[in-house]
Tab-separated table of C-alpha atoms in Angstrom:
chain	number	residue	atom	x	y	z
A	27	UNK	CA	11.095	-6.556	-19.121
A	28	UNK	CA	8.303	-4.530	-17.094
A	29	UNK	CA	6.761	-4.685	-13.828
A	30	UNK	CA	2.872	-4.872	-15.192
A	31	UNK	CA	1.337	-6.568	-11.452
A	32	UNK	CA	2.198	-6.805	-8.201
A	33	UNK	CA	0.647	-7.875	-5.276
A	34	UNK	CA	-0.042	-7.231	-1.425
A	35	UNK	CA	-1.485	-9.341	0.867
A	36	UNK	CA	-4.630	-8.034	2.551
A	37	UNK	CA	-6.693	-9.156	5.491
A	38	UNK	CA	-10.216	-8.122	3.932
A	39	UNK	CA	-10.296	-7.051	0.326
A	40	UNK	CA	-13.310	-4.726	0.717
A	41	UNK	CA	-11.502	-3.065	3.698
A	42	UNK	CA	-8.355	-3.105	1.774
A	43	UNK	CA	-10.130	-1.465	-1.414
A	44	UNK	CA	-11.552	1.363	0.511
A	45	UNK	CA	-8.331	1.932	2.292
A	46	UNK	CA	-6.526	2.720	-1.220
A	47	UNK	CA	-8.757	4.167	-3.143
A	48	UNK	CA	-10.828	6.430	-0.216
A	49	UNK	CA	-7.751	7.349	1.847
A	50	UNK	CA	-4.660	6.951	-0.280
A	51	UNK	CA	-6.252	7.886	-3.814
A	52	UNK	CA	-5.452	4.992	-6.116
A	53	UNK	CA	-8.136	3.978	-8.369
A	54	UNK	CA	-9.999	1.062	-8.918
A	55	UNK	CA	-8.726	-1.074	-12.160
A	56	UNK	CA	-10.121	-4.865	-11.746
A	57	UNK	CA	-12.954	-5.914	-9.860
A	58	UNK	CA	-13.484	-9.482	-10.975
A	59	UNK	CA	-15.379	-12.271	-8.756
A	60	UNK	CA	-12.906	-15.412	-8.523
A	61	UNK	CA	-15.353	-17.741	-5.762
A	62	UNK	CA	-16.845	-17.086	-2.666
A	63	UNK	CA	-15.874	-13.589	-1.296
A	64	UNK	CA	-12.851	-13.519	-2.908
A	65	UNK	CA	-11.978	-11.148	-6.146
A	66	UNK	CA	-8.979	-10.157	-8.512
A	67	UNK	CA	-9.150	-6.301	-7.299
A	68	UNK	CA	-6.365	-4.489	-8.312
A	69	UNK	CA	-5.954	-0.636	-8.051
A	70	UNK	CA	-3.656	1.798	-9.832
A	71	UNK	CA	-2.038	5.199	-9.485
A	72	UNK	CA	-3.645	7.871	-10.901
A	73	UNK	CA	-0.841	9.580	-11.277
A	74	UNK	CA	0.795	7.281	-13.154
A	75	UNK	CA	-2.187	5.379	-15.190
A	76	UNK	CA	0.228	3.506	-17.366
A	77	UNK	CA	2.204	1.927	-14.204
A	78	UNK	CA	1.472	-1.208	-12.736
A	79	UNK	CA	-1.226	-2.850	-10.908
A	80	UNK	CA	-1.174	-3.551	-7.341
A	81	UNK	CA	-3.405	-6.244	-6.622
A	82	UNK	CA	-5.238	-6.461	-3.250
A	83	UNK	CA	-4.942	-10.189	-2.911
A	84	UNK	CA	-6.370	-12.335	-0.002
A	85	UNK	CA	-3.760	-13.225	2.770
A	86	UNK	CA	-5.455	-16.870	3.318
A	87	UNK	CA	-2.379	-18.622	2.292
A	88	UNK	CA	-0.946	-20.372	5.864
A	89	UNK	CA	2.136	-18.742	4.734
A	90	UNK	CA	1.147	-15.146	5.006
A	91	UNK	CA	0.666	-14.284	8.755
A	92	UNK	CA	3.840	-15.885	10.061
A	93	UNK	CA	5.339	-13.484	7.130
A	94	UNK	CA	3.769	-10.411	7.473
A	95	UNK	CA	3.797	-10.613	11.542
A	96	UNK	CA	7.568	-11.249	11.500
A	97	UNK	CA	7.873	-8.045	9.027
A	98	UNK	CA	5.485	-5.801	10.987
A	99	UNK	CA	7.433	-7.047	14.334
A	100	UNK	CA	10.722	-5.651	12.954
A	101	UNK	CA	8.743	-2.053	11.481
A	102	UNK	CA	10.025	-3.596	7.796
A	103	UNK	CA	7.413	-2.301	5.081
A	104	UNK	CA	5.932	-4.730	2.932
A	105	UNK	CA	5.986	-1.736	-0.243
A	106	UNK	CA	7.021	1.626	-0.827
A	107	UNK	CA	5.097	4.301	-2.279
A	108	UNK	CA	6.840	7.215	-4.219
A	109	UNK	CA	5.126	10.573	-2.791
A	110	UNK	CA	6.580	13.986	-4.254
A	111	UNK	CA	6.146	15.960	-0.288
A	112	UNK	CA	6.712	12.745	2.307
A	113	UNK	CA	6.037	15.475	5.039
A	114	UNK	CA	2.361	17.063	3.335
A	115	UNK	CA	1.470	13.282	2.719
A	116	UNK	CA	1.899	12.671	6.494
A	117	UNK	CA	-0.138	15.299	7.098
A	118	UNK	CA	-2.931	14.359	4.761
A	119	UNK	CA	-3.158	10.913	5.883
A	120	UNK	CA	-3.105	11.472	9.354
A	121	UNK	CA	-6.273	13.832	9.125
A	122	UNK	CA	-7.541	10.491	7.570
A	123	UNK	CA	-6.817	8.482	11.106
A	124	UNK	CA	-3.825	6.964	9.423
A	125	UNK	CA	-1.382	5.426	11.976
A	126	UNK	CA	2.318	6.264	11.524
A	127	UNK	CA	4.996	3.620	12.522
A	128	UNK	CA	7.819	6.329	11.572
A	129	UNK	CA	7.481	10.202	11.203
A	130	UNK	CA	9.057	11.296	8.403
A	131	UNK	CA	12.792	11.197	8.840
A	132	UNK	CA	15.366	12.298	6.476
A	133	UNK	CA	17.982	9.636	5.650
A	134	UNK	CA	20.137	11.545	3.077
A	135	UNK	CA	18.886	10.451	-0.348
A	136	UNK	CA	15.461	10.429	0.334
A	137	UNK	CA	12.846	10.980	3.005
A	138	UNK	CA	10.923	8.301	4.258
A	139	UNK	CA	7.747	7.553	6.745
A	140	UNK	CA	6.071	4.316	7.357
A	141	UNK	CA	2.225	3.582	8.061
A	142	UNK	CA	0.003	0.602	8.533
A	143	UNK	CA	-2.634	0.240	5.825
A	144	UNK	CA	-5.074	-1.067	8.351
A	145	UNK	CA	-4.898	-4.564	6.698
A	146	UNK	CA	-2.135	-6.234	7.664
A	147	UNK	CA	1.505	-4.403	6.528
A	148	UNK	CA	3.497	-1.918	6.656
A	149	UNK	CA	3.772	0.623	4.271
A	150	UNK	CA	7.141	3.146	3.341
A	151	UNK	CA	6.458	6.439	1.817
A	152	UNK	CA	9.572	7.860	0.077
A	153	UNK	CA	10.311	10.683	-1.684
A	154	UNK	CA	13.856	10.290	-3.639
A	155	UNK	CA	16.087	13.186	-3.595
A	156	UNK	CA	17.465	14.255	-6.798
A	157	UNK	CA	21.420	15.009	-7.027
C-alpha cells in the first residue's frame, strides 16, 4: 500500500495554485474543470516526481472552517513538508512575504518551522535528522 493523493483544503484554488507552484516550487500535475469555479488541481514535488499528489481541494464543505480554525488557533499544521536546509528554506520564503508562525527551532531529531500558506492552514517544514 502507497500514498498516491492527498489533499488540503484551500480557500481559493487559483490563489492556492500560485502559492505552491510560484512560491514553494511544486509543479502543476492536474488541472481538470469539475463545475462552476471549481477544479481537480493537484500539484507535485519536483523533487520527487514519482511521489504523491497533493490536491488543492475547495474548503466549501461546512465542516472545514470550524476544523481548520480550531487547528490554526492551537499553531497545529495541517501538513508537513520535508525540506533538506529548514533554516535556507526560511530564508527563501520569507524574501517571498511568507509569514512564519514558528522560526525554525531545533527539537532533537529534526528541525522544524511552521508557515501559513495564505489559504487557510498551517504548514510544518521539517528536516529529519539522520542518526
Amino acid at each position: 500500500m502507497r500514498i498516491t493523493l492527498t489533499s488540503i483544503f484551500v480557500d481559493d484554488q487559483r490563489k492556492a495554485l500560485s502559492f505552491y507552484t510560484d512560491v514553494l516550487g511544486f509543479t502543476k500535475h492536474h488541472d481538470i474543470p469539475m463545475g462552476e469555479n471549481t477544479w481537480w488541481l493537484t500539484v507535485k514535488s519536483p523533487e520527487a516526481p514519482d511521489s504523491a499528489e497533493l490536491l488543492l481541494e475547495p474548503a466549501g464543505h461546512p465542516a472545514v472552517k470550524p476544523y481548520r480554525d480550531a487547528l490554526v488557533e492551537d499553531g497545529i499544521p495541517l501538513a508537513q513538508f520535508t525540506v533538506d536546509d529548514v533554516e535556507a528554506e526560511y530564508r527563501r520564503l520569507r524574501e517571498h512575504g511568507v509569514v512564519f508562525t514558528q522560526e525554525p527551532t531545533d527539537i532533537g531529531t529534526a528541525v522544524v518551522a511552521v508557515f501559513d500558506d495564505t489559504c487557510g492552514n498551517l504548514i510544518q517544514l521539517a528536516a529529519i535528522k539522520e542518526d
